[in-house]
CSV table of C-alpha atoms in Angstrom, one decimal:
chain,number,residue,atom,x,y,z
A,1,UNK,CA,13.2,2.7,-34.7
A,2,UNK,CA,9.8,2.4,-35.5
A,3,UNK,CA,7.1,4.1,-33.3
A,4,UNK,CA,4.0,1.7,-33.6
A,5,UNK,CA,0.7,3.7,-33.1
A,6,UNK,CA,-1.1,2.6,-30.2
A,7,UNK,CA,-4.9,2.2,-29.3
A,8,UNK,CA,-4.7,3.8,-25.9
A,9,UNK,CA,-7.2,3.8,-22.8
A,10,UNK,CA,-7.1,6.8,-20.7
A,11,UNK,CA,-8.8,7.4,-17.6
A,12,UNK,CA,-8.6,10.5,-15.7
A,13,UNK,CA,-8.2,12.5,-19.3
A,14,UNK,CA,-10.4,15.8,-18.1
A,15,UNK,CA,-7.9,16.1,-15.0
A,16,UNK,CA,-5.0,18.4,-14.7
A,17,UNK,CA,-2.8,15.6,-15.3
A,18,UNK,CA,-4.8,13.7,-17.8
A,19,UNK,CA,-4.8,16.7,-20.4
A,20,UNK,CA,-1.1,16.7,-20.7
A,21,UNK,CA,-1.0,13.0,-20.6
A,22,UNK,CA,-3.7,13.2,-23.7
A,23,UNK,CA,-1.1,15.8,-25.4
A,24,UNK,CA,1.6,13.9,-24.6
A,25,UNK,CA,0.5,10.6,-26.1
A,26,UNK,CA,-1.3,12.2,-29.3
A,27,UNK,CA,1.9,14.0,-30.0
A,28,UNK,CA,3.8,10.5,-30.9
A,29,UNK,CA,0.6,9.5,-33.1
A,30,UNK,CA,-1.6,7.4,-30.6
A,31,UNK,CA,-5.1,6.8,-30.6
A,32,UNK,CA,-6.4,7.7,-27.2
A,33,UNK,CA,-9.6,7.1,-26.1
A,34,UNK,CA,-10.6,9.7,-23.1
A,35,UNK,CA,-12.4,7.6,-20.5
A,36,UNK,CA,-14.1,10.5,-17.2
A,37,UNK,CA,-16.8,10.0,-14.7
A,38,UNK,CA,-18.5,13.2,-16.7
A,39,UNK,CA,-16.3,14.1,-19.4
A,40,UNK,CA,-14.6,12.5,-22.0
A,41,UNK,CA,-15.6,9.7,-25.2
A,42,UNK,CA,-16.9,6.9,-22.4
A,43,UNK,CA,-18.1,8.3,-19.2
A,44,UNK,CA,-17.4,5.6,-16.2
A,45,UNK,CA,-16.2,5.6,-12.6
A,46,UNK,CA,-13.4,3.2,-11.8
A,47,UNK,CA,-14.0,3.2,-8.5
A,48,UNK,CA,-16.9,0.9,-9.4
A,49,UNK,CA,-15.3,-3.0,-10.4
A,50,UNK,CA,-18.6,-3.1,-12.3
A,51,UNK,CA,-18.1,-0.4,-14.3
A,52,UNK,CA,-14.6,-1.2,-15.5
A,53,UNK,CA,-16.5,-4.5,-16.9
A,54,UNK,CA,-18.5,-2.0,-18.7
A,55,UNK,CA,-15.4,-0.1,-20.0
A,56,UNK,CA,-13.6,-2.7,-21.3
A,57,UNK,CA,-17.2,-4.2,-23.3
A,58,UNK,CA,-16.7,-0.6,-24.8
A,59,UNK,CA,-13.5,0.2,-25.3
A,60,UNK,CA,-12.8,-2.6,-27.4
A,61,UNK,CA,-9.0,-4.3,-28.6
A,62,UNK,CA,-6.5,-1.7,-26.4
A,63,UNK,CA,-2.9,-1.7,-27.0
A,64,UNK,CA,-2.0,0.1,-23.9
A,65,UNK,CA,-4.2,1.6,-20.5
A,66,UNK,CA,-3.0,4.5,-18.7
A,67,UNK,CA,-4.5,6.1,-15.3
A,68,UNK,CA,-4.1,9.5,-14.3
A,69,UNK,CA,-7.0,9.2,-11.7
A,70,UNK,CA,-6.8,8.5,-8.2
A,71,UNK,CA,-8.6,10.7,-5.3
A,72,UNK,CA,-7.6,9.9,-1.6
A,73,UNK,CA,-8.8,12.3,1.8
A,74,UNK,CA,-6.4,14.4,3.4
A,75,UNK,CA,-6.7,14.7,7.1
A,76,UNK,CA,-4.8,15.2,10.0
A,77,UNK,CA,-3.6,11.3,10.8
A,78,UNK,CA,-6.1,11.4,14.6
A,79,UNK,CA,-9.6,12.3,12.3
A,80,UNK,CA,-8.5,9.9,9.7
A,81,UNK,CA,-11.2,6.9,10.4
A,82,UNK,CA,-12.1,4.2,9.2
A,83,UNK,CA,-14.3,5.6,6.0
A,84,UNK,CA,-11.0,7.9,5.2
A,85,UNK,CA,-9.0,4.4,4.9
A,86,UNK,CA,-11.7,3.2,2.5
A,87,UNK,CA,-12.5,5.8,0.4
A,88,UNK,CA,-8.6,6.1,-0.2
A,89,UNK,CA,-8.5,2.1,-1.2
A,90,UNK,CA,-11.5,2.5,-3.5
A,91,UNK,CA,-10.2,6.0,-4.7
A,92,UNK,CA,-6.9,5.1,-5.5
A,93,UNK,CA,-6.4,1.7,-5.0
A,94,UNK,CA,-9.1,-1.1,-5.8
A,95,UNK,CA,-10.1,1.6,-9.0
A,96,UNK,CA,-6.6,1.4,-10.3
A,97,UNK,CA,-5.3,-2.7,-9.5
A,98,UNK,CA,-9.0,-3.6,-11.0
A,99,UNK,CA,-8.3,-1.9,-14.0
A,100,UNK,CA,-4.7,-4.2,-14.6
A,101,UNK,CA,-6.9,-7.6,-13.5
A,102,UNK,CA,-9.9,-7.1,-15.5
A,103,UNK,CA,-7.8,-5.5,-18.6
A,104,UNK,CA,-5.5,-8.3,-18.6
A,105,UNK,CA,-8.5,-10.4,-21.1
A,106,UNK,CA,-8.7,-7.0,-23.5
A,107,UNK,CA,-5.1,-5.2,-23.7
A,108,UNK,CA,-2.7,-6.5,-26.1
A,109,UNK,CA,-0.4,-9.6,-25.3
A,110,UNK,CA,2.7,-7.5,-25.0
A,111,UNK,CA,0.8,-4.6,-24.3
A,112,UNK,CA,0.9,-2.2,-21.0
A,113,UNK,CA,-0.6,-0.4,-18.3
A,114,UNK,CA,0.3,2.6,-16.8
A,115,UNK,CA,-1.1,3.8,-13.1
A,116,UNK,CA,-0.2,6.9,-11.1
A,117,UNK,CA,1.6,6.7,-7.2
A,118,UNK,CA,2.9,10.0,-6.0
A,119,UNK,CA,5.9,11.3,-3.9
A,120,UNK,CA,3.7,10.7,-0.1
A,121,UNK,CA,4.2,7.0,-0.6
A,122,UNK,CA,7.7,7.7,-0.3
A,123,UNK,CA,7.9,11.1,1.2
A,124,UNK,CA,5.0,12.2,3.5
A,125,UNK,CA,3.6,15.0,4.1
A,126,UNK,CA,1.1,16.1,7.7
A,127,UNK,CA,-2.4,15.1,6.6
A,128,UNK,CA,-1.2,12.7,4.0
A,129,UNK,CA,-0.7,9.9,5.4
A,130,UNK,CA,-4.3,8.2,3.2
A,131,UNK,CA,-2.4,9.2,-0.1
A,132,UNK,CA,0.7,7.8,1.3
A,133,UNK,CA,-1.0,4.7,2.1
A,134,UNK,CA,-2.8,4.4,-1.3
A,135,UNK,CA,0.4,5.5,-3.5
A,136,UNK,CA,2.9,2.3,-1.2
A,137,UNK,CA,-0.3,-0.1,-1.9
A,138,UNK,CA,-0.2,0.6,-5.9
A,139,UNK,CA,3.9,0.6,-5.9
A,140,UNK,CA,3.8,-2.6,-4.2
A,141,UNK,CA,1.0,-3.8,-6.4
A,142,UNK,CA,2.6,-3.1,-10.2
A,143,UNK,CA,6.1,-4.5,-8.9
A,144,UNK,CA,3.9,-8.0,-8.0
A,145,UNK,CA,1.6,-7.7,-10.5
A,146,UNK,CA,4.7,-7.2,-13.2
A,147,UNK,CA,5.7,-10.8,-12.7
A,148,UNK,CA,2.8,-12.4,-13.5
A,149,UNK,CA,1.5,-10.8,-16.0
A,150,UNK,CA,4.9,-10.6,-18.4
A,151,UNK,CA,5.3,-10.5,-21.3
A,152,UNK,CA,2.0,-7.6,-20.9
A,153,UNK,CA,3.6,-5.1,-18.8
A,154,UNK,CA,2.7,-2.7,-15.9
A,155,UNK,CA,4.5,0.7,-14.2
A,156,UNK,CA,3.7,3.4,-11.9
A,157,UNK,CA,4.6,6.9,-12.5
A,158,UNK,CA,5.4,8.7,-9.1
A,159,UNK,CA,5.1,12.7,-9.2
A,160,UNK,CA,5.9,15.6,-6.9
A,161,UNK,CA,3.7,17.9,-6.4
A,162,UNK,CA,3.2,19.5,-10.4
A,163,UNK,CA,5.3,23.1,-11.1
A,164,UNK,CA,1.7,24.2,-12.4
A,165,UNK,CA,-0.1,23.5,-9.5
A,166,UNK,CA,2.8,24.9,-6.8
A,167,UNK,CA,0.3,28.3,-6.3
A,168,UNK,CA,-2.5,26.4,-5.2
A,169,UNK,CA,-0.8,23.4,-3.0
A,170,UNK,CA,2.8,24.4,-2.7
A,171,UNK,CA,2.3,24.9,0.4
A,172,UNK,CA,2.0,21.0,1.8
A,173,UNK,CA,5.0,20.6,-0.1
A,174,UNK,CA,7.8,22.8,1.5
A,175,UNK,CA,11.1,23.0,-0.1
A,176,UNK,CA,10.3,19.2,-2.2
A,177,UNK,CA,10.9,21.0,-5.3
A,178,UNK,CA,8.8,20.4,-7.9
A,179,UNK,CA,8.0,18.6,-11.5
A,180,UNK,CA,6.8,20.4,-15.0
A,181,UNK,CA,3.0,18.3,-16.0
A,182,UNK,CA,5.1,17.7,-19.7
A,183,UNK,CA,7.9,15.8,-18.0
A,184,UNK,CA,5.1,14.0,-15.7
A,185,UNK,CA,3.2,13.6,-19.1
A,186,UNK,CA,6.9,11.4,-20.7
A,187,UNK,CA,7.0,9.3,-18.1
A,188,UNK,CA,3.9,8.0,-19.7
A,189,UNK,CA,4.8,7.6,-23.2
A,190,UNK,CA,8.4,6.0,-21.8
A,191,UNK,CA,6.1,3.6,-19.7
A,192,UNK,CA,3.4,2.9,-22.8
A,193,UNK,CA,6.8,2.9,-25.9
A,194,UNK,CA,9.4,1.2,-23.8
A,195,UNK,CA,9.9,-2.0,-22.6
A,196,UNK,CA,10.5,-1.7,-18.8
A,197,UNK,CA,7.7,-3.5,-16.5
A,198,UNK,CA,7.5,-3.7,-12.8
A,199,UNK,CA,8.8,0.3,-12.7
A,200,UNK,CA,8.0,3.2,-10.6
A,201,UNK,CA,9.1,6.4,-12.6
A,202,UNK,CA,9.4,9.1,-9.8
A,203,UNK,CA,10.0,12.3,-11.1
B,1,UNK,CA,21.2,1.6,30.8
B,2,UNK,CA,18.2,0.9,32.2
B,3,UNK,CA,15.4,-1.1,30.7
B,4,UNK,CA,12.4,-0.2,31.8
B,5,UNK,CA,9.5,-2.3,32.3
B,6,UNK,CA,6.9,-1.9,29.5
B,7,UNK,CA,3.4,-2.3,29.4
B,8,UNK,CA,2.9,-4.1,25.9
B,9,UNK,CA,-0.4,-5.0,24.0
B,10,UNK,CA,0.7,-7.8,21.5
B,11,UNK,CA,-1.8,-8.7,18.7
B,12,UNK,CA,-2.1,-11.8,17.3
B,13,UNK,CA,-0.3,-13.5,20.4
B,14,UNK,CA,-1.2,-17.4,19.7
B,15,UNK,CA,0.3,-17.3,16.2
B,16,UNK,CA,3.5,-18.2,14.9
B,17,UNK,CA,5.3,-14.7,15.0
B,18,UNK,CA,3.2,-14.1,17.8
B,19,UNK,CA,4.4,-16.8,20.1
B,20,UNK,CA,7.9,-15.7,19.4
B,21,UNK,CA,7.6,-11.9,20.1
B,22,UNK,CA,5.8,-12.8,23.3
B,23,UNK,CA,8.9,-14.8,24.6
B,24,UNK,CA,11.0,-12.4,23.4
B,25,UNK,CA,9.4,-9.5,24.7
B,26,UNK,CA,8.6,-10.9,28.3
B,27,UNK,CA,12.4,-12.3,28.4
B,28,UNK,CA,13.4,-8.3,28.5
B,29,UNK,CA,10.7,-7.9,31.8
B,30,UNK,CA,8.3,-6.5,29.7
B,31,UNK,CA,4.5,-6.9,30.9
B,32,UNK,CA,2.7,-8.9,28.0
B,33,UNK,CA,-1.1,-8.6,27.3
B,34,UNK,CA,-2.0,-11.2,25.1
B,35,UNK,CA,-4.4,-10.9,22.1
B,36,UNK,CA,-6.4,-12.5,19.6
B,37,UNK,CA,-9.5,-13.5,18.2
B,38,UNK,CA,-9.7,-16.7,19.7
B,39,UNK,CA,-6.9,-17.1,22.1
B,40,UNK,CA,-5.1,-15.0,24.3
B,41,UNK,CA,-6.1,-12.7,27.5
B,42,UNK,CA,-8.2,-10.4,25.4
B,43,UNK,CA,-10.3,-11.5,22.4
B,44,UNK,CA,-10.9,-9.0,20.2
B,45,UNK,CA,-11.0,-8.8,15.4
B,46,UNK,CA,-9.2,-6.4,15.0
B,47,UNK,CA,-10.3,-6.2,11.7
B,48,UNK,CA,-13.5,-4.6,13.1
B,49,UNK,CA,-12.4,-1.0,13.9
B,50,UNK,CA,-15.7,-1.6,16.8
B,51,UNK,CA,-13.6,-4.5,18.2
B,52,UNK,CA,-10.4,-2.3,18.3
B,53,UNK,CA,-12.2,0.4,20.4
B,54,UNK,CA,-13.9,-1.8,22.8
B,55,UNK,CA,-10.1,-3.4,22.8
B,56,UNK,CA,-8.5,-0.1,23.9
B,57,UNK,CA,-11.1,0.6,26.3
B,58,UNK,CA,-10.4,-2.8,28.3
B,59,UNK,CA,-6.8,-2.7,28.1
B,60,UNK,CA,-5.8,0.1,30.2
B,61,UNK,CA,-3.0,2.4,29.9
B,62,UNK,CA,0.1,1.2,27.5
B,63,UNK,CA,3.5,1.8,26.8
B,64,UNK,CA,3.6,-0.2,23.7
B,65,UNK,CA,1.2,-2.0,21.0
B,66,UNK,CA,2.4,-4.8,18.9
B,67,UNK,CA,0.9,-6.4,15.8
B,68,UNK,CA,1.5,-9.7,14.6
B,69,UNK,CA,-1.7,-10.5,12.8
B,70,UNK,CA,-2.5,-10.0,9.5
B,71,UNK,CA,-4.1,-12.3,6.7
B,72,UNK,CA,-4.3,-12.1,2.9
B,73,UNK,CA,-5.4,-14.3,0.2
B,74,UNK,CA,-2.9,-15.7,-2.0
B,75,UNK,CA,-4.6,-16.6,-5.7
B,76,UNK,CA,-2.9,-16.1,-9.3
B,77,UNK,CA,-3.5,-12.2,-10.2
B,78,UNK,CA,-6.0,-13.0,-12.6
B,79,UNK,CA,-8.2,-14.9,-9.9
B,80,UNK,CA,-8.0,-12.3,-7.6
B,81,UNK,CA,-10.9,-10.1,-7.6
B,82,UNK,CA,-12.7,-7.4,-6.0
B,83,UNK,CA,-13.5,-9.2,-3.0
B,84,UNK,CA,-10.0,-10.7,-2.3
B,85,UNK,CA,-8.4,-7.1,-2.9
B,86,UNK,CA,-11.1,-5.9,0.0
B,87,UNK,CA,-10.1,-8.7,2.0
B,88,UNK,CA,-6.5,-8.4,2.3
B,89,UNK,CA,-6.8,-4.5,2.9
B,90,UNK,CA,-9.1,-5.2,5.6
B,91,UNK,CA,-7.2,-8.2,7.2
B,92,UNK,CA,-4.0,-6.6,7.1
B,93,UNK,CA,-3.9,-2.6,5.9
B,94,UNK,CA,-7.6,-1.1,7.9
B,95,UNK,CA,-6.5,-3.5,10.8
B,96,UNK,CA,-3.1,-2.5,11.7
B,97,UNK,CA,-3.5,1.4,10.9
B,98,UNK,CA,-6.6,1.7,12.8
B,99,UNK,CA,-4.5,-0.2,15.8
B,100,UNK,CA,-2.7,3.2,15.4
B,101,UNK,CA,-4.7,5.6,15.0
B,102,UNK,CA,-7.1,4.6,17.7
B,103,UNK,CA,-4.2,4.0,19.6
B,104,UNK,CA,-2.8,7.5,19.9
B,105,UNK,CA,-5.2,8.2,22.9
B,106,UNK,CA,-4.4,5.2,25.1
B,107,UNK,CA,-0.7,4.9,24.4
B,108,UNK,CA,2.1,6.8,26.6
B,109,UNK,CA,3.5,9.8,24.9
B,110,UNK,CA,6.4,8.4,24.1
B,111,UNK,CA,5.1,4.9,23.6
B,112,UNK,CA,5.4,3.0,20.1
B,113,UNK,CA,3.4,0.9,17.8
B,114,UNK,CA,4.6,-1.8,15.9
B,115,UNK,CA,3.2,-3.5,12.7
B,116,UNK,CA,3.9,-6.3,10.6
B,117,UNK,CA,4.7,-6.7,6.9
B,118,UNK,CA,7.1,-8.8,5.0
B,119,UNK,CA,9.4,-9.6,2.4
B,120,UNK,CA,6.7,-9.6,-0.8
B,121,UNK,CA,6.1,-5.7,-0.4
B,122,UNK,CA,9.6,-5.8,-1.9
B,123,UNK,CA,10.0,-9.0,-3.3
B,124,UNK,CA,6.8,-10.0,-5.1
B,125,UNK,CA,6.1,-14.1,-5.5
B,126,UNK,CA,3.6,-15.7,-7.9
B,127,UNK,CA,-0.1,-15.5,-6.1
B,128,UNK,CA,1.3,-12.8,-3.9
B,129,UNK,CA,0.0,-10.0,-5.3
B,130,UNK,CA,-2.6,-8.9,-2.4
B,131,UNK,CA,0.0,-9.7,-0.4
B,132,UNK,CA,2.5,-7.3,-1.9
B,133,UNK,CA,-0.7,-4.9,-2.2
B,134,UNK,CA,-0.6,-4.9,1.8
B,135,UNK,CA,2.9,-4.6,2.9
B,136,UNK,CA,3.4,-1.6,0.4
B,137,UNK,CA,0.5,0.3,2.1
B,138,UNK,CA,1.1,-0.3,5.6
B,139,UNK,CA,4.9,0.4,5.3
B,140,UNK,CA,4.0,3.5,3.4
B,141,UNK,CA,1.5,4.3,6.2
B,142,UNK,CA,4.3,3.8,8.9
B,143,UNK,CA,6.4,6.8,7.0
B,144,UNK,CA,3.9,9.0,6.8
B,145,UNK,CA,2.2,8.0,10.5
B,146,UNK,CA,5.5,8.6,12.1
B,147,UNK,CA,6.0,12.6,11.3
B,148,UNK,CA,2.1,13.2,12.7
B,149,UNK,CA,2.6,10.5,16.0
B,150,UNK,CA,5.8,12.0,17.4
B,151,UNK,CA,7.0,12.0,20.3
B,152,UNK,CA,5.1,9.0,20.1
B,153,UNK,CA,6.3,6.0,17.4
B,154,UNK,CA,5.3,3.7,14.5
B,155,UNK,CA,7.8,1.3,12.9
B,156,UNK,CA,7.2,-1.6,11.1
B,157,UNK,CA,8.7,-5.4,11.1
B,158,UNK,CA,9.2,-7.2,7.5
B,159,UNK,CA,10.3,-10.4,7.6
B,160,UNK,CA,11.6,-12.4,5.0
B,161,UNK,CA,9.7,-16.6,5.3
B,162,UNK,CA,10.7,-17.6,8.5
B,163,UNK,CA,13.4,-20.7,9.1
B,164,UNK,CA,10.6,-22.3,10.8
B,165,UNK,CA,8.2,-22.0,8.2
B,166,UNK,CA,10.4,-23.2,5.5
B,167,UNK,CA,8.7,-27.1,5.4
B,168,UNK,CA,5.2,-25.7,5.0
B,169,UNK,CA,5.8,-22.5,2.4
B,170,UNK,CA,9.3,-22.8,0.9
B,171,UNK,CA,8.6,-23.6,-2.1
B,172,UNK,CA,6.5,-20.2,-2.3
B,173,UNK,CA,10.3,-18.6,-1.8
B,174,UNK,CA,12.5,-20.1,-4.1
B,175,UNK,CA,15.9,-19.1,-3.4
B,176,UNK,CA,14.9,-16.0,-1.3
B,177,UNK,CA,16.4,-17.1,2.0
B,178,UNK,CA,14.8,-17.3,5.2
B,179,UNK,CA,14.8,-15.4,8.9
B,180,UNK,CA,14.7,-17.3,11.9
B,181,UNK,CA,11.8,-16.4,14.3
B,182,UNK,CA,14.0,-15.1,17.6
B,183,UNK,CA,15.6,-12.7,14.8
B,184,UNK,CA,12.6,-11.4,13.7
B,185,UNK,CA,10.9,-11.5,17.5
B,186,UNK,CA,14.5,-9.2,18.4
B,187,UNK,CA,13.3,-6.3,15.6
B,188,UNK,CA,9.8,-5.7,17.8
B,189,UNK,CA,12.3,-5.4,20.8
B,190,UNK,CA,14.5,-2.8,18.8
B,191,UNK,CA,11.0,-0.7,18.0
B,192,UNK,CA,10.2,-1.0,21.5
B,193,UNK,CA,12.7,-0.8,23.0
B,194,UNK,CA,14.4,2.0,21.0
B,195,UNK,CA,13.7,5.6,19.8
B,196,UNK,CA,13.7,5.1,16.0
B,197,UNK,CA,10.2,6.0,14.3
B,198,UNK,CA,9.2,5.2,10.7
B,199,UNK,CA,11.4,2.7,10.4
B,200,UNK,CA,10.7,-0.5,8.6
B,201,UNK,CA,13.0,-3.5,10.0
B,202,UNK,CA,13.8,-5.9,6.9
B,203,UNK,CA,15.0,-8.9,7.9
């Protein structure tokens, strides 16, 4: 079997995840072109619908987009207001679903996106319950989105907490094991290789 | 067993679903207090968090809260933009959760909230998307609310296209079966009326 190279979009790529995502993919011969709010080759926030208009002018042709960005508040559930629920939906959310709509008209016909959940929106943990909101909201939204924009595709990858980042948040995630940043980092190239759509890899 | 007479705040009392809880809810000798935005004993937008705390503060003392309201634009994916994203979160996601949060203070202790959802969190349709969007992130929500809230609850309804409904938006459900309204008005007695929290009823 063939392994096509690929002109890849990725957001997040200065984050913890985003760097082994960037390995990941450049290991099976992709192009990837690092997209940050202030690092990376093109410098734009996705939180802003505007500037993912922007993003796409730039980027040009794309055979595949891949998130790893998404930033939510944690909170006990009581001081969670209504600015919390917001920045979680623009954070997470609207930054992520904005990027499948508006890269519909410049990714590949049977090319693919990639966004990321998390474990909360299936498993929650106290002062989650914004990133649980935010991960069930982007779930729900690549297993709708999947059927309308076929025969481009779209999947979620799902993480527990990362095995690299157990000493400084291991602790809101008590006995939920945990997942190596290279195995997170596969999901993606399964997601952007294969031909699955409508998936949510949980790992 | 003894049933014990609940005082119940039902949201979105003059709609469809609505109409059906309240029978079904009074018919076990619950106390009903009926609200909407333009009908009802109290009329309060709940999709201004303002109108939710000005709600509270005129309803009194509760056992139970009850949601049954909740809108969301339905448009192919690739029509659906910023604003209809924003409007579905507000109209059903902000609305319901800050029903709950705001809640916690005027509810019993061991008093429940109940949302709505439906079928296309799980099932996705054509020109559902923001619909799915919704449902995913208020049934993640009810997960994670429910380990912070107890002793009190949270659960969720999610109906598949009701019986009733079938004439005006069956064609939106091709072959997807339908609930009929008592059934789904019997799953907000079961949240009410039993101890089970973050639990979401499919039906």
């Amino acid at each position: 079997m063939t392994n096509p190279q690929q002109s890849i979009l990725l957001i997040g790529a200065g984050g913890t995840l985003g760097r082994a995502v960037h390995q990941a993919l450049t290991a099976r011969g992709h192009r990837v072109l690092t997209v940050g709010r202030t690092s990376g080759e093109l410098r734009y926030d996705i939180t802003d619908p505007a500037q993912i208009t922007a993003l796409y002018e730039a980027a040009g042709r794309l055979d595949a987009v891949v998130s790893a960005a998404g930033s939510v508040p944690y909170k006990p559930l009581a001081e969670l207001g209504p600015d919390d629920w917001q920045a979680a939906f623009t954070g997470k959310v609207l930054s992520q679903i904005e990027l499948v709509r508006q890269g519909i008209a410049h990714v590949a016909g049977r090319g693919s996106f990639t966004l990321i959940t998390g474990v909360l929106g299936h498993e929650p943990i106290v002062t989650g319950a914004a990133a649980s909101l935010a991960n069930g909201a982007v779930e729900a939204f690549v297993r709708a989105a999947a059927i309308e924009l076929a025969p481009q595709r779209v999947n979620a990858v799902s993480p527990n907490v990362f095995t690299e980042s157990l000493g400084t948040y291991g602790d809101f995630f008590p006995g939920m094991g945990s997942v190596p940043l290279e195995r997170v980092a596969q999901a993606y190239v399964r997601s952007v290789e294969g031909a699955q759509t409508g998936q949510i890899y949980r790992l």
